[in-house]
CSV table of C-alpha atoms in Angstrom, one decimal:
chain,number,residue,atom,x,y,z
A,13,MET,CA,91.9,187.3,87.3
A,14,THR,CA,93.4,186.1,84.1
A,15,VAL,CA,93.3,182.4,83.4
A,16,ALA,CA,95.6,180.7,81.0
A,17,ILE,CA,93.7,177.9,79.3
A,18,PRO,CA,96.0,175.3,77.6
A,19,ALA,CA,95.7,175.0,73.8
A,20,VAL,CA,94.6,171.7,72.5
A,21,ARG,CA,96.4,172.1,69.1
A,22,SER,CA,99.9,173.3,68.3
A,23,ARG,CA,99.4,174.6,64.8
A,24,ASP,CA,100.3,178.3,64.4
A,25,ASP,CA,96.9,179.9,64.0
A,26,ALA,CA,97.8,183.4,65.0
A,27,GLU,CA,96.5,185.1,61.9
A,28,PHE,CA,93.1,183.4,61.9
A,29,ARG,CA,92.8,184.0,65.7
A,30,SER,CA,93.6,187.7,65.2
A,31,ALA,CA,90.9,188.0,62.5
A,32,VAL,CA,88.3,186.3,64.7
A,33,ARG,CA,89.1,188.5,67.7
A,34,GLU,CA,88.8,191.6,65.6
A,35,TRP,CA,85.5,190.4,64.3
A,36,CYS,CA,84.2,189.6,67.8
A,37,ARG,CA,85.2,193.0,69.1
A,38,GLU,CA,83.2,194.6,66.3
A,39,HIS,CA,80.1,192.3,66.1
A,40,VAL,CA,79.4,190.6,69.5
A,41,PRO,CA,76.5,192.6,71.1
A,42,PRO,CA,78.0,193.9,74.3
A,43,ASP,CA,74.6,194.2,76.0
A,44,TRP,CA,73.0,191.0,74.9
A,45,ARG,CA,72.7,189.5,78.5
A,46,THR,CA,70.8,192.6,79.6
A,47,THR,CA,68.5,192.8,76.6
A,48,GLN,CA,67.8,189.0,76.7
A,49,SER,CA,67.0,188.9,80.4
A,50,GLY,CA,63.2,188.9,80.6
A,51,ALA,CA,62.9,189.1,76.8
A,52,SER,CA,59.7,188.0,75.1
A,53,ASP,CA,59.7,184.9,72.8
A,54,THR,CA,59.4,187.2,69.8
A,55,THR,CA,62.4,189.3,70.9
A,56,PHE,CA,64.4,186.1,71.5
A,57,VAL,CA,63.6,184.6,68.1
A,58,ASP,CA,64.4,187.9,66.3
A,59,PHE,CA,67.7,188.2,68.2
A,60,GLN,CA,68.7,184.6,67.5
A,61,LYS,CA,67.9,184.9,63.8
A,62,ASN,CA,69.8,188.2,63.5
A,63,TRP,CA,72.8,186.8,65.3
A,64,PHE,CA,72.8,183.7,63.1
A,65,ALA,CA,72.7,186.0,60.0
A,66,THR,CA,75.6,188.0,61.4
A,67,LEU,CA,77.7,184.9,61.9
A,68,ARG,CA,76.8,183.6,58.5
A,69,GLY,CA,77.9,186.8,56.9
A,70,ALA,CA,81.4,186.2,58.3
A,71,GLY,CA,81.4,182.5,57.4
A,72,TYR,CA,81.2,181.5,61.1
A,73,ALA,CA,77.6,180.1,61.3
A,74,VAL,CA,78.2,176.5,60.0
A,75,PRO,CA,82.0,176.0,60.0
A,76,HIS,CA,81.5,172.2,60.4
A,77,TRP,CA,79.5,171.8,57.2
A,78,PRO,CA,81.2,170.7,53.9
A,79,ALA,CA,82.6,173.6,51.9
A,80,GLU,CA,80.2,173.1,49.0
A,81,TRP,CA,77.3,173.9,51.5
A,82,GLY,CA,78.9,177.0,53.1
A,83,GLY,CA,81.3,175.4,55.7
A,84,GLY,CA,84.6,173.7,55.2
A,85,MET,CA,86.6,175.1,58.1
A,86,SER,CA,89.4,172.9,59.5
A,87,VAL,CA,89.1,171.4,63.0
A,88,ASP,CA,91.9,173.6,64.2
A,89,ASP,CA,90.1,176.8,62.9
A,90,GLN,CA,86.8,175.6,64.4
A,91,ILE,CA,88.5,175.3,67.8
A,92,VAL,CA,90.0,178.8,67.5
A,93,LEU,CA,86.6,180.2,66.4
A,94,TYR,CA,84.7,178.6,69.4
A,95,GLN,CA,87.5,179.7,71.8
A,96,GLU,CA,87.3,183.3,70.7
A,97,LEU,CA,83.5,183.4,70.7
A,98,ALA,CA,83.5,182.1,74.2
A,99,ALA,CA,86.3,184.4,75.3
A,100,HIS,CA,84.3,187.4,74.0
A,101,ASP,CA,81.1,186.1,75.6
A,102,ALA,CA,79.3,185.8,72.3
A,103,PRO,CA,75.7,184.6,72.6
A,104,ARG,CA,75.1,180.9,71.6
A,105,LEU,CA,73.1,179.8,68.7
A,106,VAL,CA,70.4,178.3,70.8
A,107,LEU,CA,67.5,178.5,68.4
A,108,PRO,CA,69.2,177.0,65.2
A,109,PHE,CA,71.2,174.4,67.2
A,110,VAL,CA,69.1,171.4,65.9
A,111,SER,CA,69.0,172.9,62.4
A,112,ILE,CA,72.7,173.4,61.9
A,113,HIS,CA,73.8,170.2,63.7
A,114,HIS,CA,71.1,167.4,63.8
A,115,ALA,CA,69.2,168.3,60.7
A,116,ALA,CA,72.2,169.1,58.6
A,117,SER,CA,74.2,166.0,59.6
A,118,THR,CA,71.1,163.8,58.8
A,119,LEU,CA,70.5,165.3,55.4
A,120,LEU,CA,74.1,165.1,54.5
A,121,ALA,CA,74.5,161.5,55.5
A,122,ALA,CA,71.1,160.0,54.5
A,123,GLY,CA,69.0,162.6,52.6
A,124,THR,CA,68.4,162.7,48.9
A,125,GLU,CA,70.1,165.3,46.7
A,126,GLU,CA,66.7,167.0,46.4
A,127,GLN,CA,66.2,167.1,50.1
A,128,ARG,CA,69.7,168.6,50.7
A,129,ARG,CA,69.2,171.2,48.0
A,130,ARG,CA,65.8,172.2,49.5
A,131,HIS,CA,66.7,172.3,53.1
A,132,LEU,CA,70.4,173.2,53.6
A,133,PRO,CA,70.2,176.6,51.9
A,134,ALA,CA,66.9,177.2,53.8
A,135,ILE,CA,68.7,176.5,57.1
A,136,LEU,CA,71.3,179.1,56.1
A,137,ASP,CA,68.5,181.5,55.5
A,138,GLY,CA,67.1,180.9,59.0
A,139,GLN,CA,64.9,177.8,58.8
A,140,ILE,CA,64.4,176.4,62.3
A,141,TRP,CA,64.2,172.7,63.1
A,142,CYS,CA,63.3,170.6,66.1
A,143,GLN,CA,63.6,166.8,66.8
A,144,GLY,CA,60.7,164.5,67.4
A,145,PHE,CA,62.3,161.3,68.8
A,146,SER,CA,61.3,160.9,72.5
A,147,GLU,CA,57.8,159.8,73.5
A,148,PRO,CA,56.0,159.8,76.9
A,149,GLY,CA,55.9,156.0,77.1
A,150,ALA,CA,59.3,155.4,75.6
A,151,GLY,CA,61.6,158.2,76.8
A,152,SER,CA,65.0,157.8,75.1
A,153,ASP,CA,64.3,154.2,74.1
A,154,MET,CA,63.5,154.7,70.4
A,155,ALA,CA,62.7,151.0,70.0
A,156,ALA,CA,59.7,151.5,72.2
A,157,LEU,CA,58.1,154.4,70.2
A,158,THR,CA,54.5,154.0,69.2
A,159,THR,CA,53.8,157.0,67.0
A,160,SER,CA,52.5,155.4,63.8
A,161,ALA,CA,52.8,156.3,60.1
A,162,ARG,CA,50.5,154.5,57.6
A,163,ARG,CA,51.2,154.8,53.9
A,164,THR,CA,48.1,156.0,51.9
A,165,GLY,CA,48.9,156.7,48.2
A,166,ASP,CA,51.6,159.4,48.1
A,167,VAL,CA,51.4,160.4,51.8
A,168,TYR,CA,52.0,158.9,55.2
A,169,VAL,CA,49.3,159.5,57.8
A,170,VAL,CA,50.9,160.0,61.2
A,171,ASN,CA,49.3,159.8,64.7
A,172,GLY,CA,51.0,160.0,68.1
A,173,GLN,CA,52.8,162.2,70.5
A,174,LYS,CA,56.3,163.4,71.0
A,175,VAL,CA,57.9,165.0,74.1
A,176,TRP,CA,61.0,167.0,75.1
A,177,ALA,CA,61.3,168.5,71.6
A,178,SER,CA,63.6,171.5,72.1
A,179,GLY,CA,62.3,174.8,70.6
A,180,ALA,CA,59.4,173.1,68.8
A,181,MET,CA,57.2,176.1,69.3
A,182,HIS,CA,59.5,178.1,67.0
A,183,ALA,CA,60.3,175.3,64.6
A,184,ASP,CA,59.5,175.3,60.9
A,185,TRP,CA,60.4,171.6,60.4
A,186,CYS,CA,60.9,168.5,62.5
A,187,LEU,CA,63.0,165.4,62.3
A,188,LEU,CA,60.4,162.8,63.0
A,189,LEU,CA,60.5,159.1,63.8
A,190,ALA,CA,57.4,157.0,63.4
A,191,ARG,CA,56.6,153.3,63.3
A,192,THR,CA,55.6,152.1,59.8
A,193,ASP,CA,55.5,148.4,60.4
A,194,PRO,CA,54.0,147.4,63.8
A,195,ASN,CA,54.7,143.7,63.1
A,196,ALA,CA,58.4,144.0,62.4
A,197,PRO,CA,61.1,143.7,65.1
A,198,LYS,CA,61.1,146.9,67.1
A,199,ARG,CA,64.2,148.5,65.5
A,200,GLN,CA,63.3,147.4,62.0
A,201,GLY,CA,59.8,148.9,61.7
A,202,ILE,CA,60.7,152.6,62.2
A,203,SER,CA,60.9,155.2,59.4
A,204,TYR,CA,62.5,158.7,59.4
A,205,PHE,CA,60.5,161.7,58.1
A,206,LEU,CA,60.9,165.4,57.5
A,207,LEU,CA,57.8,167.1,58.9
A,208,ASP,CA,56.6,170.5,58.0
A,209,MET,CA,55.4,171.9,61.3
A,210,SER,CA,52.7,174.0,59.6
A,211,THR,CA,50.9,170.8,58.4
A,212,PRO,CA,47.3,170.5,59.7
A,213,GLY,CA,47.1,168.2,62.7
A,214,VAL,CA,50.4,169.3,64.3
A,215,ASP,CA,49.8,170.8,67.8
A,216,VAL,CA,52.8,172.1,69.9
A,217,ARG,CA,52.5,172.7,73.6
A,218,PRO,CA,55.5,174.2,75.6
A,219,ILE,CA,56.5,172.6,78.9
A,220,ARG,CA,57.3,174.8,81.9
A,221,GLN,CA,60.8,173.9,83.3
A,222,ALA,CA,62.3,174.2,86.8
A,223,THR,CA,64.5,177.1,85.5
A,224,GLY,CA,61.4,179.1,84.5
A,225,GLU,CA,62.0,178.5,80.8
A,226,SER,CA,59.8,176.7,78.3
A,227,HIS,CA,62.5,175.4,76.1
A,228,PHE,CA,61.1,171.9,75.7
A,229,CYS,CA,57.7,171.0,74.1
A,230,GLU,CA,55.2,168.3,73.5
A,231,ILE,CA,54.1,167.7,69.9
A,232,PHE,CA,50.7,166.1,69.2
A,233,LEU,CA,50.1,164.5,65.8
A,234,ASP,CA,46.5,163.9,64.7
A,235,ASP,CA,46.1,162.4,61.2
A,236,VAL,CA,49.1,164.5,60.0
A,237,GLU,CA,49.8,163.9,56.3
A,238,ILE,CA,53.5,163.7,55.3
A,239,PRO,CA,54.4,163.4,51.6
A,240,ALA,CA,56.3,160.2,50.7
A,241,THR,CA,59.0,162.4,49.3
A,242,ALA,CA,59.8,163.5,52.9
A,243,LEU,CA,60.9,160.0,53.8
A,244,VAL,CA,64.7,159.9,54.7
A,245,GLY,CA,66.3,156.7,53.7
A,246,PRO,CA,64.2,153.5,52.9
A,247,GLU,CA,61.0,152.8,54.7
A,248,ASN,CA,61.5,150.9,57.9
A,249,ASP,CA,65.2,151.9,58.0
A,250,GLY,CA,64.7,154.9,60.3
A,251,TRP,CA,66.7,153.3,63.1
A,252,ARG,CA,69.9,153.4,61.0
A,253,VAL,CA,69.2,157.0,59.8
A,254,ALA,CA,68.6,158.1,63.4
A,255,GLN,CA,72.0,157.0,64.4
A,256,GLU,CA,73.4,159.7,62.1
A,257,THR,CA,71.3,162.3,64.0
A,258,LEU,CA,72.3,160.9,67.4
A,259,GLY,CA,75.9,160.7,66.4
A,260,ALA,CA,75.9,164.4,65.8
A,261,GLU,CA,74.1,165.1,69.0
A,262,ARG,CA,76.5,162.9,71.0
A,263,GLY,CA,79.7,164.0,69.4
A,264,MET,CA,79.9,166.7,66.8
A,265,THR,CA,77.9,169.3,68.8
A,266,MET,CA,80.3,168.9,71.8
A,267,LEU,CA,83.3,170.7,70.2
A,268,GLU,CA,81.7,174.2,70.7
A,269,LEU,CA,80.3,173.3,74.1
A,270,ALA,CA,83.6,172.0,75.4
A,271,GLU,CA,85.4,175.1,74.2
A,272,ARG,CA,82.7,177.2,75.9
A,273,LEU,CA,83.3,175.3,79.1
A,274,GLY,CA,87.0,175.9,78.9
A,275,HIS,CA,87.1,179.5,77.8
A,276,GLY,CA,83.8,180.7,79.3
A,277,GLY,CA,82.6,178.6,82.3
A,278,PHE,CA,86.0,177.8,83.9
A,279,PRO,CA,87.4,181.3,83.9
A,280,TRP,CA,84.1,182.4,85.5
A,281,LEU,CA,84.6,179.8,88.2
A,282,VAL,CA,88.1,181.0,88.8
A,283,ASP,CA,87.0,184.6,89.0
A,284,LEU,CA,84.3,183.6,91.5
A,285,CYS,CA,86.9,181.9,93.6
A,286,ALA,CA,89.2,184.9,93.5
A,287,ARG,CA,86.6,187.3,94.9
A,288,SER,CA,86.9,188.4,98.5
A,289,GLY,CA,84.0,187.5,100.7
A,290,PRO,CA,82.4,189.7,103.5
A,291,ASP,CA,85.2,188.6,105.8
A,292,GLY,CA,87.9,189.7,103.3
A,293,GLU,CA,89.0,186.1,102.6
A,294,ARG,CA,89.1,184.6,99.1
A,295,PRO,CA,87.9,181.0,98.4
A,296,LEU,CA,90.9,180.6,96.2
A,297,ASP,CA,93.3,180.9,99.2
A,298,ASP,CA,91.8,177.7,100.6
A,299,PRO,CA,94.0,174.8,99.4
A,300,ARG,CA,90.9,172.6,99.1
A,301,VAL,CA,89.3,175.0,96.6
A,302,ALA,CA,92.6,175.3,94.7
A,303,ASP,CA,92.8,171.5,94.5
A,304,ARG,CA,89.2,171.3,93.1
A,305,LEU,CA,89.9,174.0,90.5
A,306,ALA,CA,93.0,172.2,89.4
A,307,ALA,CA,91.1,168.9,89.1
A,308,LEU,CA,88.3,170.6,87.1
A,309,GLU,CA,90.8,172.3,84.8
A,310,THR,CA,92.4,168.9,84.1
A,311,GLU,CA,89.0,167.3,83.4
A,312,ILE,CA,88.0,170.2,81.0
A,313,THR,CA,91.3,170.0,79.1
A,314,GLY,CA,90.8,166.2,78.7
A,315,LEU,CA,87.3,166.8,77.5
A,316,ARG,CA,88.5,169.3,74.9
A,317,LEU,CA,91.1,166.9,73.6
A,318,LEU,CA,88.5,164.2,73.3
A,319,CYS,CA,86.2,166.4,71.3
A,320,ALA,CA,88.9,167.6,69.0
A,321,ASP,CA,90.0,164.1,68.3
A,322,PHE,CA,86.5,163.0,67.7
A,323,VAL,CA,85.7,165.8,65.2
A,324,ALA,CA,89.1,165.2,63.5
A,325,GLY,CA,87.9,161.7,62.6
A,326,GLY,CA,89.7,159.4,65.1
A,327,ARG,CA,86.5,157.7,66.1
A,328,GLY,CA,85.8,154.3,67.7
A,329,PRO,CA,82.3,152.7,67.9
A,330,ALA,CA,81.5,154.3,71.2
A,331,ASP,CA,83.5,157.5,71.1
A,332,ALA,CA,80.5,159.7,70.5
A,333,SER,CA,78.9,158.3,73.7
A,334,VAL,CA,82.1,158.8,75.6
A,335,VAL,CA,82.2,162.5,74.6
A,336,LYS,CA,78.6,163.1,75.4
A,337,LEU,CA,78.6,161.3,78.8
A,338,TYR,CA,81.9,162.9,79.9
A,339,TYR,CA,80.7,166.4,78.9
A,340,SER,CA,77.5,166.1,80.9
A,341,GLU,CA,79.4,164.9,84.0
A,342,VAL,CA,82.1,167.6,83.8
A,343,LEU,CA,79.4,170.3,83.3
A,344,GLN,CA,77.6,169.1,86.4
A,345,ARG,CA,80.7,169.2,88.5
A,346,VAL,CA,81.7,172.7,87.3
A,347,THR,CA,78.2,174.2,87.9
A,348,ASP,CA,77.8,172.4,91.2
A,349,PHE,CA,81.0,173.9,92.4
A,350,GLY,CA,80.0,177.3,91.2
A,351,ALA,CA,76.7,177.1,93.1
A,352,GLU,CA,78.6,176.0,96.2
A,353,ILE,CA,81.2,178.7,96.1
A,354,GLY,CA,78.6,181.4,95.1
A,355,GLY,CA,76.9,180.8,98.5
A,356,LEU,CA,73.7,182.7,99.2
A,357,ASP,CA,74.1,185.1,96.4
A,358,ALA,CA,74.1,182.2,93.9
A,359,GLN,CA,70.9,180.8,95.4
A,360,THR,CA,69.0,184.1,95.0
A,361,ARG,CA,70.1,185.4,91.6
A,362,LEU,CA,67.6,183.5,89.5
A,363,ARG,CA,67.1,185.7,86.4
A,364,LYS,CA,68.3,184.0,83.3
A,365,PRO,CA,69.1,185.7,80.0
A,366,LEU,CA,67.7,184.0,76.9
A,367,SER,CA,70.2,183.2,74.2
A,368,SER,CA,72.5,181.6,76.8
A,369,GLY,CA,72.6,177.8,77.1
A,370,TRP,CA,73.7,176.5,80.5
A,371,GLU,CA,76.0,179.5,80.8
A,372,SER,CA,73.6,182.0,82.1
A,373,GLY,CA,76.1,183.3,84.7
A,374,ASN,CA,73.7,182.3,87.5
A,375,TRP,CA,75.2,179.2,89.0
A,376,VAL,CA,72.2,177.6,90.5
A,377,LEU,CA,70.2,177.9,87.3
A,378,ASP,CA,73.2,176.6,85.4
A,379,PHE,CA,73.5,173.7,87.7
A,380,ILE,CA,69.8,172.8,87.2
A,381,GLY,CA,70.3,173.2,83.5
A,382,SER,CA,73.3,171.0,83.5
A,383,TRP,CA,71.0,168.0,84.2
A,384,GLU,CA,69.4,168.5,80.8
A,385,TRP,CA,72.6,167.2,79.2
A,386,THR,CA,72.1,163.8,80.9
A,387,ILE,CA,69.0,163.2,78.8
A,388,PRO,CA,69.0,164.3,75.1
A,389,GLY,CA,70.6,162.1,72.5
A,390,GLY,CA,70.2,159.1,74.9
A,391,THR,CA,70.4,159.2,78.7
A,392,SER,CA,73.6,158.7,80.5
A,393,GLU,CA,72.4,155.1,81.2
A,394,ILE,CA,72.1,154.5,77.5
A,395,GLN,CA,75.5,156.0,76.8
A,396,ARG,CA,77.1,153.6,79.4
A,397,THR,CA,75.4,150.7,77.8
A,398,ILE,CA,76.7,151.7,74.4
A,399,ILE,CA,80.2,152.2,75.8
A,400,GLY,CA,80.1,148.7,77.4
A,401,GLU,CA,78.6,146.8,74.5
A,402,ARG,CA,80.1,148.6,71.4
A,403,GLY,CA,83.3,150.1,72.9
A,404,LEU,CA,84.4,147.4,75.4
A,405,GLY,CA,82.8,144.4,73.7
A,406,LEU,CA,80.9,143.3,76.8
A,407,PRO,CA,77.9,141.0,76.5
A,408,ARG,CA,74.6,142.7,75.6
A,409,GLU,CA,72.5,144.0,78.4
A,410,PRO,CA,69.8,141.4,79.4
A,411,LYS,CA,66.3,142.6,78.4
A,412,GLY,CA,63.7,143.0,81.1
A,413,SER,CA,60.8,140.6,81.3
């Protein structure tokens, strides 16, 4: 069943869209879902690095970066690019996701020129990054982190533990927050570091998830020495620098994901509803199903408009949180409906291809995976607090005793 997805821009982009379509037909691996199902970690990493290199060769790997660093694509063209990649079922850049979004945005906003020149070209060459913010006793509350960094000569000595670090077992570098002044107010005693994951004292342990994957990891840090030159921003100013990272996670990364939802996930859902069941009836013929599809399509279109406006620069103090919160909730509703319509078949097809994000094509796994988006970059509860305080100007949330 063909689904007409509304455009979110009116500019005539026919020539660029045609070029991307032709490129996708030639370069998107048609069998990647089959080859990535049950693949080993080594096969997954090799595939992701090769796919990233292929996209880079076309100028499609980092379209959101500044032109001087290899990007420079307009928001309109980024939207077209992500729409066509989704429509051609191209694999997502799962492995370099933190590298090209979180690390790059942090370096561009707060890194030194030397740090940018060292790491941005390396990321384009395939350097993989993870993020070490969350801790077992703090969760998403960065102000409660206890990992310590003590300055000794030209190095900081770091001890502590991080958790929920996506892809850390494959990472070359880590964006790390650590407390450098235990006596300062909680938000003022934190510093931001670039950690080489091959440094002695770094121990990474993958976490087994409900979907069967081990995407998240724990990172243990035992007397790890980080050069003082790897400090990003001034000492004890890591809270401010981290807002650059979280701003990217809450807003900039959502453009691709929203277009994936509109041009990948939603058409799948409509197709599912249009299939005849064992009794010959189609879910789509039920007015209640048609109403829910219409409501979801409206929500997805609204999400895409929000993302496009955010990336284009029309940002308020809480817009990134609005985008992130809304995406996570729409994603949950879409995948929940897919699992419901899919019936028994959706409950028993539990094989997930690597190199897909939430969009494995198996609705139950995708619904489970959708909950992941309520946690990173600040939980949904934190996003609501930010929206209330910064966006609506409500009084600050009372602190617990």
